[in-house]
mmCIF file of C-alpha atoms in Angstrom:
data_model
loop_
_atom_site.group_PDB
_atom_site.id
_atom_site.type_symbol
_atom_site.label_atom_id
_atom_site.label_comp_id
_atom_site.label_asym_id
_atom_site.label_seq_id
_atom_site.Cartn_x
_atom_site.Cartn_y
_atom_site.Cartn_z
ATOM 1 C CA UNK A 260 -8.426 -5.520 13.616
ATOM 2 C CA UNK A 261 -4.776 -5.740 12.045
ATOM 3 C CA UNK A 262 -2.960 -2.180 12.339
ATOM 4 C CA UNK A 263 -0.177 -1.630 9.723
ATOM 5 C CA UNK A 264 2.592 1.597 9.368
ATOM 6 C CA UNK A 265 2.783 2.727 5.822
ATOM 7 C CA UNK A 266 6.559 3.381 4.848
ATOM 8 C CA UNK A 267 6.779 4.714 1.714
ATOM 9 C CA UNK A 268 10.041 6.058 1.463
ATOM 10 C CA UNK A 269 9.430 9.615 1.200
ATOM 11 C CA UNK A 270 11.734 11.913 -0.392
ATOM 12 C CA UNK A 271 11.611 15.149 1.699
ATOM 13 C CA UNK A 272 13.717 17.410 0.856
ATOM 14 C CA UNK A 273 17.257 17.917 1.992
ATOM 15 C CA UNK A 274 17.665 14.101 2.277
ATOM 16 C CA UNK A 275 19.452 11.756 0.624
ATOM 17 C CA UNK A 276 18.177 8.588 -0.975
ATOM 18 C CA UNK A 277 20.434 6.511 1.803
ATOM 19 C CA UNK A 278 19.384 8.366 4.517
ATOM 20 C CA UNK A 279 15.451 8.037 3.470
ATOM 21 C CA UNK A 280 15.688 4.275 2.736
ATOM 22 C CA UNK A 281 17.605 3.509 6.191
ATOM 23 C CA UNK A 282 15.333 5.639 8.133
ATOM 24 C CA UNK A 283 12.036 3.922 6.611
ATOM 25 C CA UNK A 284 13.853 0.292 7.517
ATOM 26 C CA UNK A 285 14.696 1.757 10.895
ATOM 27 C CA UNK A 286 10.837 2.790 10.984
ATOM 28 C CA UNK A 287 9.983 -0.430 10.356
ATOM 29 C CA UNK A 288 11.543 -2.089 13.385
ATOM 30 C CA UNK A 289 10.738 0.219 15.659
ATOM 31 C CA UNK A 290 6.763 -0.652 13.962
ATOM 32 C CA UNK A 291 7.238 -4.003 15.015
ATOM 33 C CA UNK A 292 8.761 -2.674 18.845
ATOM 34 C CA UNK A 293 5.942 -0.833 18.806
ATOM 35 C CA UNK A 294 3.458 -3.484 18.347
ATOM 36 C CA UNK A 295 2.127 -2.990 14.880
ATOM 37 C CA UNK A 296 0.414 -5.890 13.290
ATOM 38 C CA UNK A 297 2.154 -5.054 9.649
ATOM 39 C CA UNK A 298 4.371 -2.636 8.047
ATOM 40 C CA UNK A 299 4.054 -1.969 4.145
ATOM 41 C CA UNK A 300 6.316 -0.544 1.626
ATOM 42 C CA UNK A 301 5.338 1.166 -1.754
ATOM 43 C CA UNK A 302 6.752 1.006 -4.931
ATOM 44 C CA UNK A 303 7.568 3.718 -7.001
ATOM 45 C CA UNK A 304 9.677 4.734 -9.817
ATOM 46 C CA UNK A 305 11.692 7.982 -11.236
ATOM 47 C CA UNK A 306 10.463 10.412 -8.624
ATOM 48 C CA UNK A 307 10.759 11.745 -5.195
ATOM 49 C CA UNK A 308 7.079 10.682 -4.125
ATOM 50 C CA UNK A 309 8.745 7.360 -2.995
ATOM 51 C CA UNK A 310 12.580 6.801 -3.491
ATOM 52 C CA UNK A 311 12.012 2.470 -3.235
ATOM 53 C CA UNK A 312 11.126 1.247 -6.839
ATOM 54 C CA UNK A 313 11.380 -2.409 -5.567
ATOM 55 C CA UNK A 314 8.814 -3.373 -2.664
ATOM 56 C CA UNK A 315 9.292 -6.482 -2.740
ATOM 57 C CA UNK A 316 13.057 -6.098 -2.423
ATOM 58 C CA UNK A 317 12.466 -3.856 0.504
ATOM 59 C CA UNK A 318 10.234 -6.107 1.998
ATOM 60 C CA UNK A 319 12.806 -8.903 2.130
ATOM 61 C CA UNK A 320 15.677 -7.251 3.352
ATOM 62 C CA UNK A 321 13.340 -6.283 6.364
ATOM 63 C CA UNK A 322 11.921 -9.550 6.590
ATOM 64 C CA UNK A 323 15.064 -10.370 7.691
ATOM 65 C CA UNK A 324 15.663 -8.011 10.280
ATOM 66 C CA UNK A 325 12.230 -8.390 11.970
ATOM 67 C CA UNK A 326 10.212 -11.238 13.383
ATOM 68 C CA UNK A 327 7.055 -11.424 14.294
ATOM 69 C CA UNK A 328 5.588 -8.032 11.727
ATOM 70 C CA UNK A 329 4.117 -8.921 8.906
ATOM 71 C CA UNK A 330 5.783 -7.142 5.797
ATOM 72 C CA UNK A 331 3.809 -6.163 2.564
ATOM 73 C CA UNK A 332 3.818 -4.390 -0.484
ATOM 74 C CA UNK A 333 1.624 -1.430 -1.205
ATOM 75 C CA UNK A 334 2.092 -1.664 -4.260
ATOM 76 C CA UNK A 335 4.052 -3.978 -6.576
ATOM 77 C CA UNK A 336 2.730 -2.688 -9.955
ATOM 78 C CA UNK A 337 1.413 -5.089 -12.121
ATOM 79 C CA UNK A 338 1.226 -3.777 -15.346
ATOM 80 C CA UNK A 339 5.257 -3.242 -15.341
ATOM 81 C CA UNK A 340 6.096 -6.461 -13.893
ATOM 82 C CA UNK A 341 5.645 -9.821 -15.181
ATOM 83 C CA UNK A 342 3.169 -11.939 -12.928
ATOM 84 C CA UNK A 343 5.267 -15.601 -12.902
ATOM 85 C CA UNK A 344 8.287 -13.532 -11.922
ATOM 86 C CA UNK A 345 6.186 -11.706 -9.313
ATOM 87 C CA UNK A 346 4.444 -14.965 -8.348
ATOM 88 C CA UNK A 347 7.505 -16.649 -7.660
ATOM 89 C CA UNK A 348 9.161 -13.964 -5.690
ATOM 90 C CA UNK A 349 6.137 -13.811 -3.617
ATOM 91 C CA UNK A 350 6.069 -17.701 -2.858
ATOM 92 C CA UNK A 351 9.943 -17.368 -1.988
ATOM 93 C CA UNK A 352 9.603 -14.973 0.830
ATOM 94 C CA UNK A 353 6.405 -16.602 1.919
ATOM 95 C CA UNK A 354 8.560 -19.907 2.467
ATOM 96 C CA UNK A 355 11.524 -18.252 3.780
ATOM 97 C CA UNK A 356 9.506 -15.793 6.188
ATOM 98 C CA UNK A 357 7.097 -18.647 7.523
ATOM 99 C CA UNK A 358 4.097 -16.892 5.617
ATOM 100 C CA UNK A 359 4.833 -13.312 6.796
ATOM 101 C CA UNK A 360 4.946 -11.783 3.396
ATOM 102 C CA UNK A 361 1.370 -10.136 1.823
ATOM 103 C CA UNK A 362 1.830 -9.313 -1.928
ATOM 104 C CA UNK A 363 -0.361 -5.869 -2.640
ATOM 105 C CA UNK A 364 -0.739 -5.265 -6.285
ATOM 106 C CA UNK A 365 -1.914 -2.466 -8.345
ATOM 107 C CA UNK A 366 -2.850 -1.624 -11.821
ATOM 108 C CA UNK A 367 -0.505 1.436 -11.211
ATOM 109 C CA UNK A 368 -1.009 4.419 -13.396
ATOM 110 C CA UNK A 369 -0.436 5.667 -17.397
ATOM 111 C CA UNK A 370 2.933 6.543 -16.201
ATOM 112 C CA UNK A 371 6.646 6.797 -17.940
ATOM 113 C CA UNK A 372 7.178 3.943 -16.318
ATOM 114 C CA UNK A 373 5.547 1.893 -19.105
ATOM 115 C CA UNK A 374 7.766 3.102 -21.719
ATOM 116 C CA UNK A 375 10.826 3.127 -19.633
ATOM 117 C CA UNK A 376 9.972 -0.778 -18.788
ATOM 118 C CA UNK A 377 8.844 -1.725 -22.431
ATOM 119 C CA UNK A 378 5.250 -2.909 -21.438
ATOM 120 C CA UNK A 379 3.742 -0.278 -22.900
ATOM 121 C CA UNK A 380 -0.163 1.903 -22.435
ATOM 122 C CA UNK A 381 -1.986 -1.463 -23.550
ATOM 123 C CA UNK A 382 -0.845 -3.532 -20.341
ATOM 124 C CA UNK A 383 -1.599 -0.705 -17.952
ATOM 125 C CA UNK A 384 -5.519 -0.161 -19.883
ATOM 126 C CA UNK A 385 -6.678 -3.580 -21.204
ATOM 127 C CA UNK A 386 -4.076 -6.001 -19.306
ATOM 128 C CA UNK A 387 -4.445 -5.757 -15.828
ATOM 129 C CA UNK A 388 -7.268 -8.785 -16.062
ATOM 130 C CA UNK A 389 -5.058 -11.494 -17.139
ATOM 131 C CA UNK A 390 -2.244 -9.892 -15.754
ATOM 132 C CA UNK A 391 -3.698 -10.646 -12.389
ATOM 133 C CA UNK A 392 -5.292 -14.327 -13.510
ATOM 134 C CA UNK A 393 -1.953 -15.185 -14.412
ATOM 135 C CA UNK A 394 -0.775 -14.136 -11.373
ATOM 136 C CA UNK A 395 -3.262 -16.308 -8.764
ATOM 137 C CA UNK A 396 -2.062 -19.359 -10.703
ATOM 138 C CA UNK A 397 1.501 -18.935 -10.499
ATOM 139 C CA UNK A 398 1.132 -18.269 -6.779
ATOM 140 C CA UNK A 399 -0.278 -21.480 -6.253
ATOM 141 C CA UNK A 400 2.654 -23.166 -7.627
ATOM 142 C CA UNK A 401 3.128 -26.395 -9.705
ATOM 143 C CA UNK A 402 2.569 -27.233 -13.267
ATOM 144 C CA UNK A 403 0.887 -23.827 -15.371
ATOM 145 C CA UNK A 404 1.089 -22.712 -18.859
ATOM 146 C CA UNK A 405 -0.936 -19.637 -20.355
ATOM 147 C CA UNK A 406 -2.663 -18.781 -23.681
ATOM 148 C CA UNK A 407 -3.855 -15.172 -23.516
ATOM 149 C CA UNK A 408 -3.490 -12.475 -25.309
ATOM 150 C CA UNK A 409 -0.733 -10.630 -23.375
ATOM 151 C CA UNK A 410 1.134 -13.991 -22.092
ATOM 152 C CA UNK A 411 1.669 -17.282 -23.784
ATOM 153 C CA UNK A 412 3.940 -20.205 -22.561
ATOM 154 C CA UNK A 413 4.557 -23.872 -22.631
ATOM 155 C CA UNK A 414 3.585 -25.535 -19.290
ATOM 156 C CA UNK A 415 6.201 -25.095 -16.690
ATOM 157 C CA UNK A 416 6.416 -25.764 -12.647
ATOM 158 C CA UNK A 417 6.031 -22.971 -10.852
ATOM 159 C CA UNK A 418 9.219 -23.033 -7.898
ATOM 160 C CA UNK A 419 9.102 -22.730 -5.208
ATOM 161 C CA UNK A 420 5.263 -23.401 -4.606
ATOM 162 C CA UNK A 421 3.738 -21.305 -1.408
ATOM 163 C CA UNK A 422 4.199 -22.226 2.122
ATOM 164 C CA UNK A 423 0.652 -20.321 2.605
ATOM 165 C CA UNK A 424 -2.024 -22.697 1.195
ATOM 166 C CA UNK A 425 -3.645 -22.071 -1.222
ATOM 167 C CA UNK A 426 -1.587 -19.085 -2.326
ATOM 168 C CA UNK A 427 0.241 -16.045 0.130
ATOM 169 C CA UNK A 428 -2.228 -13.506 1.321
ATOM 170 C CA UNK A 429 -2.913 -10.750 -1.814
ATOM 171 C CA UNK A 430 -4.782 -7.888 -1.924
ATOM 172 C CA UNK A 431 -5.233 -5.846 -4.349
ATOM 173 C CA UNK A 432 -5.035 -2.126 -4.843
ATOM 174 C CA UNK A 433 -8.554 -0.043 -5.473
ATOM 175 C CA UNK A 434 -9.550 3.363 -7.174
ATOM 176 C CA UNK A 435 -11.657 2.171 -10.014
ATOM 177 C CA UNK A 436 -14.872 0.143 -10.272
ATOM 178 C CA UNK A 437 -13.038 -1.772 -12.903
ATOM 179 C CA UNK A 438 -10.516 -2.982 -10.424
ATOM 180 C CA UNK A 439 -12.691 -3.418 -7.583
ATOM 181 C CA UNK A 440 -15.040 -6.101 -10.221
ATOM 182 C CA UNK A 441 -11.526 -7.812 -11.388
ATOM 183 C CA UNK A 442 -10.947 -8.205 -7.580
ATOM 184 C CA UNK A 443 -14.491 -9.056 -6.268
ATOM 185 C CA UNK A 444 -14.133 -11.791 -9.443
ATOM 186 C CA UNK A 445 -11.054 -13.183 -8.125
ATOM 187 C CA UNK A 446 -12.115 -13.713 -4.727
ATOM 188 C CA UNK A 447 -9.091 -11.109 -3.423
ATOM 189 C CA UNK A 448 -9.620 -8.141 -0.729
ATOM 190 C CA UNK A 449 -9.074 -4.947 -1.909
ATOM 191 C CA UNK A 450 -6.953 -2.129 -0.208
ATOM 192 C CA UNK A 451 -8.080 1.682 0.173
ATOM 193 C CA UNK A 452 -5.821 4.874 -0.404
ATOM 194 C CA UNK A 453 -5.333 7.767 2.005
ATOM 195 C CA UNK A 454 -6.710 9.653 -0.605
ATOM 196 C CA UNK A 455 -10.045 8.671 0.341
ATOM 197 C CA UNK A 456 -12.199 9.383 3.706
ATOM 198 C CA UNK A 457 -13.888 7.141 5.432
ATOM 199 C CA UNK A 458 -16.887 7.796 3.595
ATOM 200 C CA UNK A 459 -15.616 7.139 0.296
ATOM 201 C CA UNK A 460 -13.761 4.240 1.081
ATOM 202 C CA UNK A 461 -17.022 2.750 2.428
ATOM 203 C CA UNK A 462 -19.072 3.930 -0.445
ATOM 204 C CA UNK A 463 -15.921 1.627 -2.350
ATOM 205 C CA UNK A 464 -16.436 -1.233 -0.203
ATOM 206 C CA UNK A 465 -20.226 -1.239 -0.261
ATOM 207 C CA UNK A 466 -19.812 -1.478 -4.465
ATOM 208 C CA UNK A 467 -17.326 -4.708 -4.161
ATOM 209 C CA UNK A 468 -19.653 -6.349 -1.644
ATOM 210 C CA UNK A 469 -22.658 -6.051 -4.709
ATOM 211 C CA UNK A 470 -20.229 -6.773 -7.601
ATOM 212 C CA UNK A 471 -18.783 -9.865 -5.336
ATOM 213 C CA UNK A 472 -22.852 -11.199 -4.984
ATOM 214 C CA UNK A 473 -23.079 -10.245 -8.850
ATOM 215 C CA UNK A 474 -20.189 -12.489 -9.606
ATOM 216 C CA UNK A 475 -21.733 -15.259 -7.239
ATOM 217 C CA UNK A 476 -18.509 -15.580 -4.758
ATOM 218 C CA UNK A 477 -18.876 -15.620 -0.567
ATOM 219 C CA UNK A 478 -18.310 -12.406 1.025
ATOM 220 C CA UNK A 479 -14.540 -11.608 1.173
ATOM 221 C CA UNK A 480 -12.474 -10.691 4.396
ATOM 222 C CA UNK A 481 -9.046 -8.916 4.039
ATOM 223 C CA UNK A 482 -10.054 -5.519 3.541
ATOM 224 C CA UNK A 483 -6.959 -2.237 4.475
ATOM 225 C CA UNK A 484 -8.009 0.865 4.399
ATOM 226 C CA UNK A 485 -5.366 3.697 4.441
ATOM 227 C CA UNK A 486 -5.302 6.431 6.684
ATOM 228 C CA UNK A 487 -2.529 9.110 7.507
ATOM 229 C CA UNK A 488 -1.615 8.917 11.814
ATOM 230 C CA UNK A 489 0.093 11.444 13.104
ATOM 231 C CA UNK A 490 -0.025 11.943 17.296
ATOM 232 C CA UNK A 491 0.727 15.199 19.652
ATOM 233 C CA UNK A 492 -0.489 16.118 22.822
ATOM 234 C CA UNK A 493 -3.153 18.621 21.323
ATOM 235 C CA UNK A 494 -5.100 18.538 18.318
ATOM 236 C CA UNK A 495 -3.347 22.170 17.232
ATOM 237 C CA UNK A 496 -0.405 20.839 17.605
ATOM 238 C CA UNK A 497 -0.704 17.714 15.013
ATOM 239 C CA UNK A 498 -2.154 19.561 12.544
ATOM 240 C CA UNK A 499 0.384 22.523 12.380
ATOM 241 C CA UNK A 500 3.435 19.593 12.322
ATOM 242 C CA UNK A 501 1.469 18.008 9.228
ATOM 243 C CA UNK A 502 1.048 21.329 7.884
ATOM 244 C CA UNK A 503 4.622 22.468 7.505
ATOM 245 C CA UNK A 504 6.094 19.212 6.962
ATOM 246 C CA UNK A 505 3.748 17.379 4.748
ATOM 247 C CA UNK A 506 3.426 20.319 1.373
ATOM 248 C CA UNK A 507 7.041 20.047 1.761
ATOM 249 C CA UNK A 508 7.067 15.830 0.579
ATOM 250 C CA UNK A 509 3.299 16.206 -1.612
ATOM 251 C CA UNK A 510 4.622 19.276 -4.022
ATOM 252 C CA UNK A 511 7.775 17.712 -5.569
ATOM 253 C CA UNK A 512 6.490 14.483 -4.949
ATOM 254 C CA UNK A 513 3.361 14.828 -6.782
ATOM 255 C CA UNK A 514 5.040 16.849 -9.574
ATOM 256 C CA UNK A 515 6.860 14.025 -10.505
ATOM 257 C CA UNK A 516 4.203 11.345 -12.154
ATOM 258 C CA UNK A 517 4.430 12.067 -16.044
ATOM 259 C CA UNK A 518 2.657 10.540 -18.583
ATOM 260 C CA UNK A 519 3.932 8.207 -21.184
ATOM 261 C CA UNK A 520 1.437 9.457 -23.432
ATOM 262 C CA UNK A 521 1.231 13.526 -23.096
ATOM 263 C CA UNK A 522 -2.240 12.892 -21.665
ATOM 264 C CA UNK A 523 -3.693 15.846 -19.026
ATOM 265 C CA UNK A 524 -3.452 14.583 -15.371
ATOM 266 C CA UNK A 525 -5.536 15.648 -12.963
ATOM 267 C CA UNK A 526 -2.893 17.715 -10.567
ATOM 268 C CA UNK A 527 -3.869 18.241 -6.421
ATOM 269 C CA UNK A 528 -2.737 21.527 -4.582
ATOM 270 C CA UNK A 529 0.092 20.063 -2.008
ATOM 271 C CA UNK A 530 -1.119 22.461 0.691
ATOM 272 C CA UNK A 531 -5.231 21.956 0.236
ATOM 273 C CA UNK A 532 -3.990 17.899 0.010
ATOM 274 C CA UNK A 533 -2.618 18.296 3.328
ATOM 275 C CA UNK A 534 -5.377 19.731 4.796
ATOM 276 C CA UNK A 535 -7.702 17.159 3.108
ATOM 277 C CA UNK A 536 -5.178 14.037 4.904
ATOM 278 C CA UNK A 537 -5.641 16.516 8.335
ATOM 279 C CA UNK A 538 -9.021 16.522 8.449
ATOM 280 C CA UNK A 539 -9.689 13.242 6.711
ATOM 281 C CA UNK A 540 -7.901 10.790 8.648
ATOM 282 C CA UNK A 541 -6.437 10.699 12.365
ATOM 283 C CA UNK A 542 -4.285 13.668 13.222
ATOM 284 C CA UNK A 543 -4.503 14.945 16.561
ATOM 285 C CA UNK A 544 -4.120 14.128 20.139
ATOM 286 C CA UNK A 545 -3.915 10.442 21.300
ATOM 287 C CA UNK A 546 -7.328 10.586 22.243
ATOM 288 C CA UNK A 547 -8.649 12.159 18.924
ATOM 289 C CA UNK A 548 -6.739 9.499 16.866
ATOM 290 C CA UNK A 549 -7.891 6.721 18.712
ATOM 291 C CA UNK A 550 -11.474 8.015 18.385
ATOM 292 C CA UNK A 551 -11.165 8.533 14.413
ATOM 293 C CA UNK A 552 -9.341 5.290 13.628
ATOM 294 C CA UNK A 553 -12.302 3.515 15.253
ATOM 295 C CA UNK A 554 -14.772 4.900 13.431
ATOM 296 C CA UNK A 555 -12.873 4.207 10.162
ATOM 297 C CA UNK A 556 -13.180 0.758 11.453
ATOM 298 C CA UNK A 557 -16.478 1.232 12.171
ATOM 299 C CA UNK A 558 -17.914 2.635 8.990
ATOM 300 C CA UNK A 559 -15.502 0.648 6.529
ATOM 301 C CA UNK A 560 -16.207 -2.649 7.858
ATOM 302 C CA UNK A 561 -12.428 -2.925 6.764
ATOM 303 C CA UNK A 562 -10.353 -5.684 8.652
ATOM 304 C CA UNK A 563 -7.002 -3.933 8.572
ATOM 305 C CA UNK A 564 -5.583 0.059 8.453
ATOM 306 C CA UNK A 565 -2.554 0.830 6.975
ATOM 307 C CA UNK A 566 -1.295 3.616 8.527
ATOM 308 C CA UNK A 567 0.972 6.665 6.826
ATOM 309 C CA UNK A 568 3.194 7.249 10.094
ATOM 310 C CA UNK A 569 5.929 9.138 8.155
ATOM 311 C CA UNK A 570 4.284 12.544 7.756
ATOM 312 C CA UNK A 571 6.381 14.640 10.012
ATOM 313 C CA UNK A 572 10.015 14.184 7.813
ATOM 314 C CA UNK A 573 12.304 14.042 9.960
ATOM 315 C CA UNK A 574 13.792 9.874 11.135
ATOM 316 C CA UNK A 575 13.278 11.238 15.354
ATOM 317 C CA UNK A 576 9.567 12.818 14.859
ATOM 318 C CA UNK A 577 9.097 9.780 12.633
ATOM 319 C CA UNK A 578 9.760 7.145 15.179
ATOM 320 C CA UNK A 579 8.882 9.089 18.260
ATOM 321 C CA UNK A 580 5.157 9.170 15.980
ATOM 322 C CA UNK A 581 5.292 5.543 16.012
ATOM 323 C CA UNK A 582 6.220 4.883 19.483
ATOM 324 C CA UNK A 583 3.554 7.118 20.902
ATOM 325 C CA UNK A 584 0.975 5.396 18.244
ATOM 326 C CA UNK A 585 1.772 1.605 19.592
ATOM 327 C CA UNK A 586 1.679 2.924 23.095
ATOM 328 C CA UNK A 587 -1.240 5.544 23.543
ATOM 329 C CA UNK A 588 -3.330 4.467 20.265
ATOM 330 C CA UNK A 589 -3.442 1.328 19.036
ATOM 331 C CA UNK A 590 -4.125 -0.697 21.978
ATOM 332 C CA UNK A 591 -7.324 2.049 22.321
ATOM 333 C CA UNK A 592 -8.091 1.115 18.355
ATOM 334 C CA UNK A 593 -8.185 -2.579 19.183
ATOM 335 C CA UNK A 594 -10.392 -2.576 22.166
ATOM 336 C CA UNK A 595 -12.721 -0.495 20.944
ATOM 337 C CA UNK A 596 -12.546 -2.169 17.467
#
């Protein structure tokens, strides 16, 4: 069971984008102090949900100032990125990390973004296939060309090719049974949102396990599941710091995906939302955590949580969270995993 901290770069209020992007790279080290397996950065653009738009950038610079942690993205967005340039980004910090780079990718959403980026509402609805088959060949590296309908070149060699045969570890990013058969098809694990209990997610996994028979492929290992962690000494006590501090990041946040198109959105309550994550996931005393992280585990079948360990705001609660989670939780997840 791989145990990863979730950093992604939220904007709470009343701090500034250099303070919020030093404090999740601080968080980051002090995951890999801690003894966490991975630590994964998201990718967002043009709002205060997450102040990082590059992952992968992000995930370099603290490749370099870890050593042992595995670093991924959660997500780099496909449909406004091009896959070769992706591809080959990914295969360079695989080779220069000695293979501790995972690439998460995501269809993303029908965002501003896509105007903004000039890849427009088609790549996001109808390209996300071939944006992805383009991508699992350029990550193998060498000689590719491609004759699709969204990308078309001459034959060219993919450089560098991957240190991680036959390709660095992907995943890719689930809320749709449309993604989860493009995944099961490609052979790739799928990753889980907080959004989701531990019911739903294995409801999600259950339906790629039959679409993965349907498609006639082995069974698939890799699976993350998110999950919000958050540890006090009581129960009471967890919840009331999530409470305050979590509305506080989910209102503006959350106010801030628009649509390039005008369409309605479906729009959550920030408050109800953070009593959802409360109750949902593992918020609460050591104890308590350790109990519902297992049975995430447990009912998932999911070989790896990603764990949102920046709930409480401020840089000290945020590390002090992660210290006491690598000391009084994790090592209870693992044996009893």
């Amino acid at each position: 069971m791989r145990i990863g901290a979730f950093l992604p770069a939220a904007g709470f209020p009343g701090r500034d984008h250099t303070a919020t992007l030093e404090a999740a790279a601080r968080a980051a080290e002090a995951a890999e102090r801690a003894g966490f397996d991975e630590v994964w950065f998201a990718e967002h653009h043009f709002m205060s949900y997450g102040v990082c738009p590059s992952a992968v950038a992000m995930a370099a610079f603290v490749l370099g100032r870890t050593r042992t942690v595995r670093v991924g993205t959660a997500v780099s967005v496909l449909s406004t990125a091009h896959p070769v340039a992706l591809a080959e980004q990914a295969n360079l910090l695989d080779q220069v990390s000695g293979g501790r780079f995972v690439l998460g990718v995501g269809r993303g959403g029908p965002w501003v973004d896509l105007e903004v980026f000039g890849t427009g509402l088609d790549r996001y609805e109808r390209g996300f296939g071939e944006s992805l088959e383009v991508l699992l060949r350029a990550l193998r590296g060498g000689p590719m060309r491609a004759d699709g309908a969204v990308f078309g070149f001459r034959e060219v060699e993919i450089v560098p090719g991957p240190r991680t045969a036959p390709h660095p570890e992907a995943v890719v990013a689930a809320t749709s049974e449309a993604t989860l058969g493009l995944a099961a098809e490609a052979g790739l694990p799928v990753m889980l949102g907080m959004h989701q209990d531990a019911g739903e997610q294995a409801r999600m996994l259950a339906e790629y396990a039959r679409l993965r028979e349907r498609a006639g492929g082995a069974p698939v290992r890799g699976h993350v599941a998110a999950s919000v962690a958050h540890v006090e000494d009581t129960r009471e006590r967890a919840r009331k710091v999530m409470l305050e501090s979590l509305p506080r990041w989910l209102g503006p946040g959350l106010a801030g995906y628009t649509t390039v198109d005008g369409r309605p959105r479906a729009e959550r309550d920030p408050d109800a939302y953070a009593a959802f994550l409360c109750d949902a996931h593992a918020v609460g005393s050591p104890e308590e955590c350790a109990r519902r992280l297992r049975e995430q585990a447990g009912a998932t079948g999911a070989d790896a949580l990603m764990l949102l360990v920046e709930g409480a705001g401020e840089e000290e609660a945020v590390l002090r969270n992660i210290a006491r989670l690598g000391e009084e939780v994790l090592p209870a997840v693992r044996g009893g995993a």
